[in-house]
Coordinates of C-alpha atoms and ligand atoms in Angstrom, one line a residue:
X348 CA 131.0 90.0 110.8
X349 CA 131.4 88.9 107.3
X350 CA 128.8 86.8 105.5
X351 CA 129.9 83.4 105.7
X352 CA 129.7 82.3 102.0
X353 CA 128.4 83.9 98.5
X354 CA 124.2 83.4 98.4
X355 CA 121.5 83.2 100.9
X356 CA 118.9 81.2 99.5
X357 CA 116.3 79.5 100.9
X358 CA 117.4 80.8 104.4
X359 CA 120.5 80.0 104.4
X360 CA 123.8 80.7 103.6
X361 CA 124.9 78.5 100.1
X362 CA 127.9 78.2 98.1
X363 CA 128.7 77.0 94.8
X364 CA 132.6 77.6 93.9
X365 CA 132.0 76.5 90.8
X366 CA 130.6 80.0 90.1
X367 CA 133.2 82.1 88.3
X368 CA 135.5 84.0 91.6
X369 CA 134.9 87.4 92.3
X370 CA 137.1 89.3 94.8
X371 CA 135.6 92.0 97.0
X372 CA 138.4 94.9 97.4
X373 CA 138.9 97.4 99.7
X374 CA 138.8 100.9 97.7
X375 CA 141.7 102.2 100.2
X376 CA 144.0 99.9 100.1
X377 CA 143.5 97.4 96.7
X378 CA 143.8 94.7 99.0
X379 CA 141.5 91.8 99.0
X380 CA 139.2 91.5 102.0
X381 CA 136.6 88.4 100.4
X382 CA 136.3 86.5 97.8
X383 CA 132.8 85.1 96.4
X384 CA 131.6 83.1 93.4
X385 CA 128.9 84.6 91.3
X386 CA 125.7 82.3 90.5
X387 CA 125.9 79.4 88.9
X388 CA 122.6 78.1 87.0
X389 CA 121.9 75.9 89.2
X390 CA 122.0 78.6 92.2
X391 CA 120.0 80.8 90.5
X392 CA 117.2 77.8 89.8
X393 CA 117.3 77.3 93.6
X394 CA 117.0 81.1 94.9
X395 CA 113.8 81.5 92.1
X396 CA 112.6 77.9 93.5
X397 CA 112.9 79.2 96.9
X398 CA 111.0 82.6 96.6
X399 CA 108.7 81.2 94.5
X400 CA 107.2 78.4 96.8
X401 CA 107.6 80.3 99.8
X402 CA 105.3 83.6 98.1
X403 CA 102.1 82.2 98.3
X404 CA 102.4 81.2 102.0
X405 CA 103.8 84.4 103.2
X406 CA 101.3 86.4 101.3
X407 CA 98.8 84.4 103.3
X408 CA 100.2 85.8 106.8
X409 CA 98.2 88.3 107.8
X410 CA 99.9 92.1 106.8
X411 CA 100.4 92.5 110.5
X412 CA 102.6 89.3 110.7
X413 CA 104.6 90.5 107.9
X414 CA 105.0 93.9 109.2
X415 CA 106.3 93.0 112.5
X416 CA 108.9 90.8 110.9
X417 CA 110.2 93.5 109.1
X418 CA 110.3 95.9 112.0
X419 CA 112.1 93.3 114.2
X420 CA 114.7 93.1 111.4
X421 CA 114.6 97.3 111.2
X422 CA 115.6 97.0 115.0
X423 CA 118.2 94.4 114.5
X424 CA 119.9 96.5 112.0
X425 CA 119.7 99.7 114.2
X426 CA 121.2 97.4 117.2
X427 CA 124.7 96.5 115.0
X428 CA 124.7 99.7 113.2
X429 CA 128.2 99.7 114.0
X430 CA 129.1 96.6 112.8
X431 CA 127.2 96.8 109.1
X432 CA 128.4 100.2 108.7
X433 CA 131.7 98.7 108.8
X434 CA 131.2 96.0 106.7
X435 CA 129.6 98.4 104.2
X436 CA 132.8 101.0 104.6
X437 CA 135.3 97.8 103.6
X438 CA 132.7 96.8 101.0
X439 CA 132.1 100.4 99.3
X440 CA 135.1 102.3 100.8
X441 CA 133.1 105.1 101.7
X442 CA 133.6 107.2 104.9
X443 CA 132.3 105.5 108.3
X444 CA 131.2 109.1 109.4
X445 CA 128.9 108.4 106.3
X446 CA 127.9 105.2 106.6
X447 CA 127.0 105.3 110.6
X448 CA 124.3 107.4 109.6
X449 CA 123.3 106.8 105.9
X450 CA 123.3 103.3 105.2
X451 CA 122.0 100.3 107.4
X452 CA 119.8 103.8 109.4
X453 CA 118.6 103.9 105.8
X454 CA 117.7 100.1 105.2
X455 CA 116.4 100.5 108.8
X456 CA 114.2 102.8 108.1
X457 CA 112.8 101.4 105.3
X458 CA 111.8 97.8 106.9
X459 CA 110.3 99.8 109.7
X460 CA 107.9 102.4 107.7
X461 CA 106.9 99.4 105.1
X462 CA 106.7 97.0 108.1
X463 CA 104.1 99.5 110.2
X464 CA 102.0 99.7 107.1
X465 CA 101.5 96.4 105.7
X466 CA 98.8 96.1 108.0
X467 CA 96.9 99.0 106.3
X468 CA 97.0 97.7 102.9
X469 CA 93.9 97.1 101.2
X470 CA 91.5 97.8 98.6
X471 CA 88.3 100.1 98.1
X472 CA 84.2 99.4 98.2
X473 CA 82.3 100.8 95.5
X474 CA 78.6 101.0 95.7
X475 CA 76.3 100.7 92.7
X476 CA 73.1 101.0 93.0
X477 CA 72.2 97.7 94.6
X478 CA 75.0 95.9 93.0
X479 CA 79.0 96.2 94.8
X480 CA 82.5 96.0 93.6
X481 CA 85.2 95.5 95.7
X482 CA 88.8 96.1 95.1
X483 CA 92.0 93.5 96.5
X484 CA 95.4 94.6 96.6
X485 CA 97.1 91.4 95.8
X486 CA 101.1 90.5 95.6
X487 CA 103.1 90.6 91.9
X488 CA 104.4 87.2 93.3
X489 CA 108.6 87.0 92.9
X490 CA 110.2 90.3 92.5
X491 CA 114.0 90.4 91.3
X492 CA 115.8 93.3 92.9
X493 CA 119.6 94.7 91.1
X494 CA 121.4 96.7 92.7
X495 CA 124.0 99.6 91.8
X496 CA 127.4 99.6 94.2
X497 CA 127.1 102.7 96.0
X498 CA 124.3 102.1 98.5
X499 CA 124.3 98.4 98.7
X500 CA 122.5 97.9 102.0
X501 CA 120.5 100.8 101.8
X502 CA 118.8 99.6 98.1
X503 CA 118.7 95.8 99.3
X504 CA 116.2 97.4 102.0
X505 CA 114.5 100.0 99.7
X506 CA 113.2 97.3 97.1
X507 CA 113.0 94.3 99.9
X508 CA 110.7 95.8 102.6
X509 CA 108.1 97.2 100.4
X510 CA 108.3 94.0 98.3
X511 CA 108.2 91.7 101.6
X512 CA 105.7 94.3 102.8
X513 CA 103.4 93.5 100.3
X514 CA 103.4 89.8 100.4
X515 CA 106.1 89.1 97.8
X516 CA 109.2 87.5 97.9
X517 CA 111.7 88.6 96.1
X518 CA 115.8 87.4 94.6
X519 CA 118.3 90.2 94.9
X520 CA 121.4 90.3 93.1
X521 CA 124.0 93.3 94.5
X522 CA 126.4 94.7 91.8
X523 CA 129.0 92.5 91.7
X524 CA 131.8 95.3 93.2
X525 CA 129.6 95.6 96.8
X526 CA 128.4 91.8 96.9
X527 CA 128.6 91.7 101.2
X528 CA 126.2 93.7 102.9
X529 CA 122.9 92.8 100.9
X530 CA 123.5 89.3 102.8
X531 CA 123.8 90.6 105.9
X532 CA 120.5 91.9 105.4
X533 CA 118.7 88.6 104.1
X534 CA 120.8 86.9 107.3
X535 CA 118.9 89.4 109.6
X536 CA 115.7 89.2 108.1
X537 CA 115.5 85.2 108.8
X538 CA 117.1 85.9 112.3
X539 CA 114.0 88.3 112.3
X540 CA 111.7 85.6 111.5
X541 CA 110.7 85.8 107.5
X542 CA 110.6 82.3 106.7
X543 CA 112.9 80.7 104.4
X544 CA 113.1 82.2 101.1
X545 CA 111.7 84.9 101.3
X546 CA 114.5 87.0 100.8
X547 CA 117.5 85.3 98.8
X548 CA 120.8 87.0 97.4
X549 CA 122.1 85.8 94.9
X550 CA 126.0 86.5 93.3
X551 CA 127.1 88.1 89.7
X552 CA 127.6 90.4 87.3
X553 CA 124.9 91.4 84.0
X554 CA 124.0 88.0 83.1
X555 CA 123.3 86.4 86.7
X556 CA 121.0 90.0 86.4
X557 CA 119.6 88.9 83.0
X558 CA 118.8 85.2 83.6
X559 CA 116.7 86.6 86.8
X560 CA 114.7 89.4 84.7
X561 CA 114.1 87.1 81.8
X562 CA 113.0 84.0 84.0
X563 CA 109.2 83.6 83.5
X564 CA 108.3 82.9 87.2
X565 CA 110.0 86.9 87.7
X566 CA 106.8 89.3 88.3
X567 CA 108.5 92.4 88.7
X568 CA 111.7 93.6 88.3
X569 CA 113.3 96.8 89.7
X570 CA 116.6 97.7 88.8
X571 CA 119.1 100.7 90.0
X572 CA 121.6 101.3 88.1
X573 CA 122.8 103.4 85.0
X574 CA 120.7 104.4 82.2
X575 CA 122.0 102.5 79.9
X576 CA 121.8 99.3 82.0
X577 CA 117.9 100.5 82.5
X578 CA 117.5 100.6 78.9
X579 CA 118.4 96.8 78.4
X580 CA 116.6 95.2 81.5
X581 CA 113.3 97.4 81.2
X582 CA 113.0 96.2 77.6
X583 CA 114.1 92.5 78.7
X584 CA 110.8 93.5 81.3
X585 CA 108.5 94.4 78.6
X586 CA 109.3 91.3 76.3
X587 CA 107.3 89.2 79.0
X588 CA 104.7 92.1 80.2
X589 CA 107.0 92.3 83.8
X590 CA 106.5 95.3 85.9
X591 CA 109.1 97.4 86.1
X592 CA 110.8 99.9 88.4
X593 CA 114.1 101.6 87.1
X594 CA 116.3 103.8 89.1
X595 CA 118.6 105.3 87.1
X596 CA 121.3 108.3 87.0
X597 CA 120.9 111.4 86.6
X598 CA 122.5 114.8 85.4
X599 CA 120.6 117.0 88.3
X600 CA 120.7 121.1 88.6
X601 CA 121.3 122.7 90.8
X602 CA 120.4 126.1 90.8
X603 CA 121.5 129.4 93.0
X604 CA 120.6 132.8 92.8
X605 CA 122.2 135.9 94.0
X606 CA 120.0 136.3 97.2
X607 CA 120.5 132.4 98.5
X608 CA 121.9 132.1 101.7
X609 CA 125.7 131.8 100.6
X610 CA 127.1 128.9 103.7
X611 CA 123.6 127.1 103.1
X612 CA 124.2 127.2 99.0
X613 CA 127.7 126.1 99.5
X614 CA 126.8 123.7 101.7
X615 CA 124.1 122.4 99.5
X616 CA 126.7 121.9 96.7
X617 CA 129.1 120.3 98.6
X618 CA 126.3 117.8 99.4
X619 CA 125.4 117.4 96.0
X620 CA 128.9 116.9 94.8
X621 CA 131.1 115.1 97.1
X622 CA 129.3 112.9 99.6
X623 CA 129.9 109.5 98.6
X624 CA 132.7 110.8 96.6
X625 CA 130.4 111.8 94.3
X626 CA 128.8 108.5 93.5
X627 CA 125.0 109.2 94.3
X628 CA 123.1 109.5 91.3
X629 CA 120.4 112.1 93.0
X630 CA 123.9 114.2 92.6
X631 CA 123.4 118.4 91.6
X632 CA 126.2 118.6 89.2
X633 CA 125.7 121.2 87.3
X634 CA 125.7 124.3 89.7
X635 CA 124.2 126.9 88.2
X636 CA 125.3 130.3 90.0
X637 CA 123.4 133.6 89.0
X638 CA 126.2 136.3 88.1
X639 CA 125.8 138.4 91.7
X640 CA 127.0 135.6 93.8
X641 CA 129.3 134.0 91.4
X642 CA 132.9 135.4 93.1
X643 CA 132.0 135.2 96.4
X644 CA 130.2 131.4 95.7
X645 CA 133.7 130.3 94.1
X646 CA 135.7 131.9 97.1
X647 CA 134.0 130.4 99.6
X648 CA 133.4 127.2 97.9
X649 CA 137.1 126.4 97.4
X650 CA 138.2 127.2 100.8
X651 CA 135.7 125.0 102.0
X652 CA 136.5 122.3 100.2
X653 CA 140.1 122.7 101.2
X654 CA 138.7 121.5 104.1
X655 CA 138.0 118.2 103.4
X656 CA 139.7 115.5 105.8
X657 CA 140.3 112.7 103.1
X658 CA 141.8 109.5 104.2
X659 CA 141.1 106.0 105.2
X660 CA 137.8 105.7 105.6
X661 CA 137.6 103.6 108.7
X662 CA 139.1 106.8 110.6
X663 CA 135.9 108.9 112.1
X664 CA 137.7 111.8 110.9
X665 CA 137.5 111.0 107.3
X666 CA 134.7 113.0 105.3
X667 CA 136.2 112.5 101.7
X668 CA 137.5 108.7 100.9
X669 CA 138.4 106.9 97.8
X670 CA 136.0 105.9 95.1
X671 CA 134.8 102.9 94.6
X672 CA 137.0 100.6 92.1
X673 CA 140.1 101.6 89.8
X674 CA 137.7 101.5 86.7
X675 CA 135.5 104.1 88.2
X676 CA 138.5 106.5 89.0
X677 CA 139.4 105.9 85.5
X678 CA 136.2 107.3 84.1
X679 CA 136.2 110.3 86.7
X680 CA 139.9 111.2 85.6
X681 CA 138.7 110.9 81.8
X682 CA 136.1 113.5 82.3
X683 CA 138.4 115.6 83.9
X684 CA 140.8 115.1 81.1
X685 CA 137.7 116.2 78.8
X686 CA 136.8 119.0 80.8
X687 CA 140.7 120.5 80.9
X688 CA 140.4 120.1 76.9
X689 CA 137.1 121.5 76.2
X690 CA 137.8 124.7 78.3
X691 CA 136.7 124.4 81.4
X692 CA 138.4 126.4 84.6
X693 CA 139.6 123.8 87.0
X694 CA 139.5 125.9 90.3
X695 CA 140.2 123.0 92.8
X696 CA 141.6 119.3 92.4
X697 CA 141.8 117.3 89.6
X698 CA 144.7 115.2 90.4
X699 CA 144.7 111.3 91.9
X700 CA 146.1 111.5 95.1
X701 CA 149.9 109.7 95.3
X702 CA 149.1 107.3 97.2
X703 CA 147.5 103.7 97.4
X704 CA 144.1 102.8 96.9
X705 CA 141.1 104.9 94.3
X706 CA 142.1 108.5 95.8
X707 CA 141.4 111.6 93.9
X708 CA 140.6 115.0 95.3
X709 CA 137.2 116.9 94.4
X710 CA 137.1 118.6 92.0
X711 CA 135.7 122.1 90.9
X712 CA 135.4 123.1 87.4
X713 CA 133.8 126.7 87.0
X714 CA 133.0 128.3 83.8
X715 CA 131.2 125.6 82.3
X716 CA 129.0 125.8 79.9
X717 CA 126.4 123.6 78.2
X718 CA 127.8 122.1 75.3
X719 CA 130.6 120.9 77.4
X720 CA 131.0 116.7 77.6
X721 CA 131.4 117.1 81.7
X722 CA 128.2 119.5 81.7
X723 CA 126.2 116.7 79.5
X724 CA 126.9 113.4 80.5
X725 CA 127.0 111.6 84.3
X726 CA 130.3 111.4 85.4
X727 CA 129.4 109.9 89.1
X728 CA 132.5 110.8 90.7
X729 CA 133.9 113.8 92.7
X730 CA 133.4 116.4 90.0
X731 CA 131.2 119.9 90.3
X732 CA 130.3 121.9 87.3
X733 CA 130.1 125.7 88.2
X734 CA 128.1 127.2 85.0
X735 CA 126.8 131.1 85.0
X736 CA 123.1 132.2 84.7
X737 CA 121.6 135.8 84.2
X738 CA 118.0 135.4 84.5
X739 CA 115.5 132.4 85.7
X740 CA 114.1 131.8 82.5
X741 CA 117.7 131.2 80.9
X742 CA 118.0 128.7 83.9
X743 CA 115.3 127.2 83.6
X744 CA 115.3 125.6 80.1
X745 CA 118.9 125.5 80.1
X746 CA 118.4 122.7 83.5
X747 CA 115.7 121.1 81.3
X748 CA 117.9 120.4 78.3
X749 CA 118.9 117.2 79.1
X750 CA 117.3 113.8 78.4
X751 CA 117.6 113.5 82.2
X752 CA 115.2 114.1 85.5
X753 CA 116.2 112.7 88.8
X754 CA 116.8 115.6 90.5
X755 CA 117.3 119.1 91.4
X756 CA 117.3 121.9 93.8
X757 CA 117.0 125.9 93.9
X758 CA 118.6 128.3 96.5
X759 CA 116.8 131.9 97.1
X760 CA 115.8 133.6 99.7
X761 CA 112.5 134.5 97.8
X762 CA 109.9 131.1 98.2
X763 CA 107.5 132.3 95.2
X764 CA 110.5 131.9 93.2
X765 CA 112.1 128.5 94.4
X766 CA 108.4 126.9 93.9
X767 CA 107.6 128.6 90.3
X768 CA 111.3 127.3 89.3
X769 CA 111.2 123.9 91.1
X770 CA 107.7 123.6 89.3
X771 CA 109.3 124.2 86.2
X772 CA 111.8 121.8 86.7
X773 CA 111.2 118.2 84.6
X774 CA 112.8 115.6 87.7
X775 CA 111.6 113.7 89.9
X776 CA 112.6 114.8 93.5
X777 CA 113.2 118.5 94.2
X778 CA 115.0 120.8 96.8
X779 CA 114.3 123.9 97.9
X780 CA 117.5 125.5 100.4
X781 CA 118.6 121.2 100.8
X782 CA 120.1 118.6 99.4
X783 CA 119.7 115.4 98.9
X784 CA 117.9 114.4 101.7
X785 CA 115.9 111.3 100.6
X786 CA 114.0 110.4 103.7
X787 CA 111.7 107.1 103.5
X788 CA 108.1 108.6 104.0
X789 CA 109.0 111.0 100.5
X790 CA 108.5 109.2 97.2
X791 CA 112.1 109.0 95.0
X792 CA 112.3 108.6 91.6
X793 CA 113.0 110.0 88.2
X794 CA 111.6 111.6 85.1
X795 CA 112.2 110.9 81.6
X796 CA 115.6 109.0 81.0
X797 CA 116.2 108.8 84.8
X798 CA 113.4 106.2 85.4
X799 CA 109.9 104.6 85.7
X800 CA 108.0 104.0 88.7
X801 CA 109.3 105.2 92.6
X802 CA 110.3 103.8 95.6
X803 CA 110.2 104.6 99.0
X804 CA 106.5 106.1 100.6
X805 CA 103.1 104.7 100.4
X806 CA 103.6 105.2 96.7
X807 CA 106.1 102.2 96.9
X808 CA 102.9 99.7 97.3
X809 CA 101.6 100.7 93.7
X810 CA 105.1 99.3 92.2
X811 CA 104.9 96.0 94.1
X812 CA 101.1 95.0 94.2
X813 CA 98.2 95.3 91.8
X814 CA 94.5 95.8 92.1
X815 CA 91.5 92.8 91.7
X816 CA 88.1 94.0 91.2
X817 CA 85.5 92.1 92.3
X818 CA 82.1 93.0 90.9
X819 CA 79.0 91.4 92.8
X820 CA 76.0 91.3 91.6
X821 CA 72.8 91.4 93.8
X822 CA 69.7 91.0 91.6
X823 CA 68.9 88.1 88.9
X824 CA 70.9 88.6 85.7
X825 CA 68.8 90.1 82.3
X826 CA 70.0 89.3 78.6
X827 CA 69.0 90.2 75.7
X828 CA 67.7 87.2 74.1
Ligands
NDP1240 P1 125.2 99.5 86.2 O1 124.1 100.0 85.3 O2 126.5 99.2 85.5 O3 124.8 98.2 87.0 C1 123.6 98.2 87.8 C2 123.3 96.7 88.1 O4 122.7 96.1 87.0 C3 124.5 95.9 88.5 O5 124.1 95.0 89.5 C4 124.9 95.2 87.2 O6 125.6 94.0 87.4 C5 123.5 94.9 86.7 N1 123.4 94.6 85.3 C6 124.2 95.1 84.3 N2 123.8 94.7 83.1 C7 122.6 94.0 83.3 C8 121.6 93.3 82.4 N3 121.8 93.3 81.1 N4 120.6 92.7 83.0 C9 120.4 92.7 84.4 N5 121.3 93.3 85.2 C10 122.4 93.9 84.7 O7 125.3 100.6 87.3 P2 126.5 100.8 88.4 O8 126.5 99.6 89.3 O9 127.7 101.2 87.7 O10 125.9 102.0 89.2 C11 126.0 103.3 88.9 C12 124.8 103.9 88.2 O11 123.6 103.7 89.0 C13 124.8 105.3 87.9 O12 124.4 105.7 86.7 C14 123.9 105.9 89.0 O13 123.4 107.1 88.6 C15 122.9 104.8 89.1 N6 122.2 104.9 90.4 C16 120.9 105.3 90.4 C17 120.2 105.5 91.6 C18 118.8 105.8 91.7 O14 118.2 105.5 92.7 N7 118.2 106.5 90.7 C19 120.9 105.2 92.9 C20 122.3 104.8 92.7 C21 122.9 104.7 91.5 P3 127.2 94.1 87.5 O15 127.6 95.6 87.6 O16 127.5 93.5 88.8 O17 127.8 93.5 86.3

């Protein structure tokens, strides 16, 4: 089931031990469950080599080729499901009930909706006059992918297959805690049929990532991760006039008034909070409850969570596992810390669990307000922020006051209200009475310091092509002189 060494370049499997070791833990236990090297130069001169002679000839396949490439992989993936869900659970340590149905159905989804239309692509006619133009809709050429830890196979799929789609190649380098499943995908696309380096993965931390964006045969680059992280590699991007697509955190709203469904708003902020243990950056963590439904929000939002099964995340049963690394749990139990200090009412959790592996319970803080560390900054771990509201105006800018826009949702009862306020909203993918629901055919992105560019929907083929015009003249050419 595992990957059977630390790269797939060139479309194969390829190690290089003298690449600095990495061990792969499992967040339940702390015990070691692979070990891989991260990228030495010289793998990271073959896996650009690689994409970049095999672009031109897989651009030249017809779209339809391409396309039924990536469905046959889509199809592969759905047939192990099982089996890369696993892998994914050792690799991330979240819940199998989760990843069954949220990770390789994601990457699935993703190689069969880009696959179906790379056919379609194409460019526009322009009449004029007697004279034409002509637009082409032509491949970046090699397209570095990073990825973040918490959805590895899901964003090796989401930048690969409209990449592929499109008649690029691209290099992927997973984050260097969830190095396993993006392999498994490259391995399936060649059992698929893509030819040989088309899609490599590639080993490492931040510089592995670095030498890839700075590389001069790199078109594009597009990057999930943190902001900061976005900051760097989208101004590494610009020094060389790369394209860019960064998907970054977030510090999302979510907002409910008093005549919301109450189980649906509860609901919803579970979702928002504590799937993933918390590490999805579309996250609602700030909860912002109008004054009516406060009490009975807070009542019924504690005994649900009291609910939660947390345990070893292989077990179906599970719904609440550990978090991803010891350094992550860390920072989660530091903003707790800062949120016990600064005032804030800790209504449920807060405490690592006494036992082994990155356990802690979620956790509820209510009467939050704004100028509050845990209500400004991105914690990405189990940790809601209950703050009040009065009136949607209040709401509204108070949502907006952050340098921030993923995400964010509204719960009411009263639809001219949820659109007004989710129009008001400055983030890239909005709710109305859901959550996080990020299906393919819907663009996903952020605003301001969440991101540039999006991924997922037709929208996608913007971010990983670019327009030709062809002007043809039909008459004899006139000058001047
Ligand atoms: P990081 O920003 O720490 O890392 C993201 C990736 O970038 C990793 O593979 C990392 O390598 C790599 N990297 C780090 N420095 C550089 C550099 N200078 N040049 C190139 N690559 C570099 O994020 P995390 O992995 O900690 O993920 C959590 C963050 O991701 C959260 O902020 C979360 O909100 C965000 N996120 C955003 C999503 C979105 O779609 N908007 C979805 C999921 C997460 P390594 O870590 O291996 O050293």
């Amino acid at each position: 089931m595992q990957p059977t060494a630390s790269h797939f370049v060139n479309g194969a499997y390829l190690e290089d031990t003298a690449g600095t070791p990495m061990p792969v833990i499992f967040p339940a236990t702390g015990a070691e469950i692979a070990r891989v090297h991260a990228a030495t130069p010289a793998v990271v001169e073959a896996a650009l080599a690689s994409a970049r002679s095999a672009q031109v000839e897989w651009a030249a396949l017809m779209g339809v080729e391409r396309g039924r490439i990536l469905r046959r992989a889509a199809d592969i993936i759905r047939e192990r499901n099982r089996e890369l869900s696993e892998l994914e659970t050792l690799d991330t340590g979240k819940p199998i009930q989760e990843t069954l149905v949220a990770d390789a159905t994601s990457a699935a989804d993703a190689l069969e909706y880009f696959g179906g239309i790379a056919a379609s692509l194409g460019g526009e006619h322009m009449q004029l006059g007697g004279d034409w133009a002509y637009t082409m809709r032509v491949p970046l050429g090699v397209c570095v992918g990073i990825g973040a830890w918490n959805y590895p196979t899901q964003i090796a799929a989401w930048k690969g297959a409209p990449a592929l789609a499109c008649g690029n190649t691209m290099v992927f380098k997973p984050s260097e805690q969830t190095p396993l499943c993006a392999l498994k995908v490259a391995e399936i696309l060649v059992e698929a049929g893509a030819p040989a380096g088309v899609y490599n993965v590639i080993q490492g931390a931040g510089e592995v990532g670095r030498a890839l964006v700075e590389d001069p045969r790199t078109a594009k680059v597009s990057l999930t991760g943190s902001a900061g992280t976005g900051k760097k590699v989208y101004a590494a991007a610009a020094a060389q006039m790369k394209h860019a697509t960064m998907e970054l955190g977030g510090k999302s709203p979510l907002i409910i008034f008093d005549d919301a469904d109450l189980e649906s708003a509860v609901s919803g902020a579970i979702n928002a909070n504590f799937y993933a243990s918390g590490q999805v950056c579309s996250n609602g963590t700030r909860v912002f409850v109008q004054s009516g439904i406060k009490d009975a929000f807070l009542t019924r939002l504690t005994e649900r969570t009291a609910q939660a099964i947390i345990g070893d995340p292989r077990d179906e049963a599970t719904n609440f596992g550990p978090m991803v690394s010891e350094d992550q749990l860390a920072i989660t139990c530091s903003y707790i810390e800062k949120g016990l200090s600064e005032g804030a009412r800790l209504i449920h959790g807060g405490k690592r669990l006494d036992r082994p592996g990155c356990y802690i319970e979620p956790t509820i803080f209510a009467d939050v307000t704004d100028d509050m560390t845990i209500a400004r900054e991105e914690i990405f771990g189990p940790v809601m922020c209950v703050l009040d509201f009065e009136t949607e105006n209040d709401v509204v800018s108070r949502a907006n006051a952050t340098d921030l826009g993923l995400s964010g949702a509204v719960f009411t009862a009263d639809l001219t209200r949820a659109h007004r306020v989710v129009h008001a909203i400055d983030a890239g993918s909005l709710w109305i009475n859901q959550y996080n629901l990020t299906p393919v055919e819907v663009p996903f992105g952020g605003m301001k310091g969440s991101g540039i560019g999006r991924e997922n929907s037709r929208t996608a083929v913007e971010h990983y092509s670019q327009l030709k015009t062809v002007y043809v003249g039909m008459s004899p050419v006139e000058a001047a002189f």
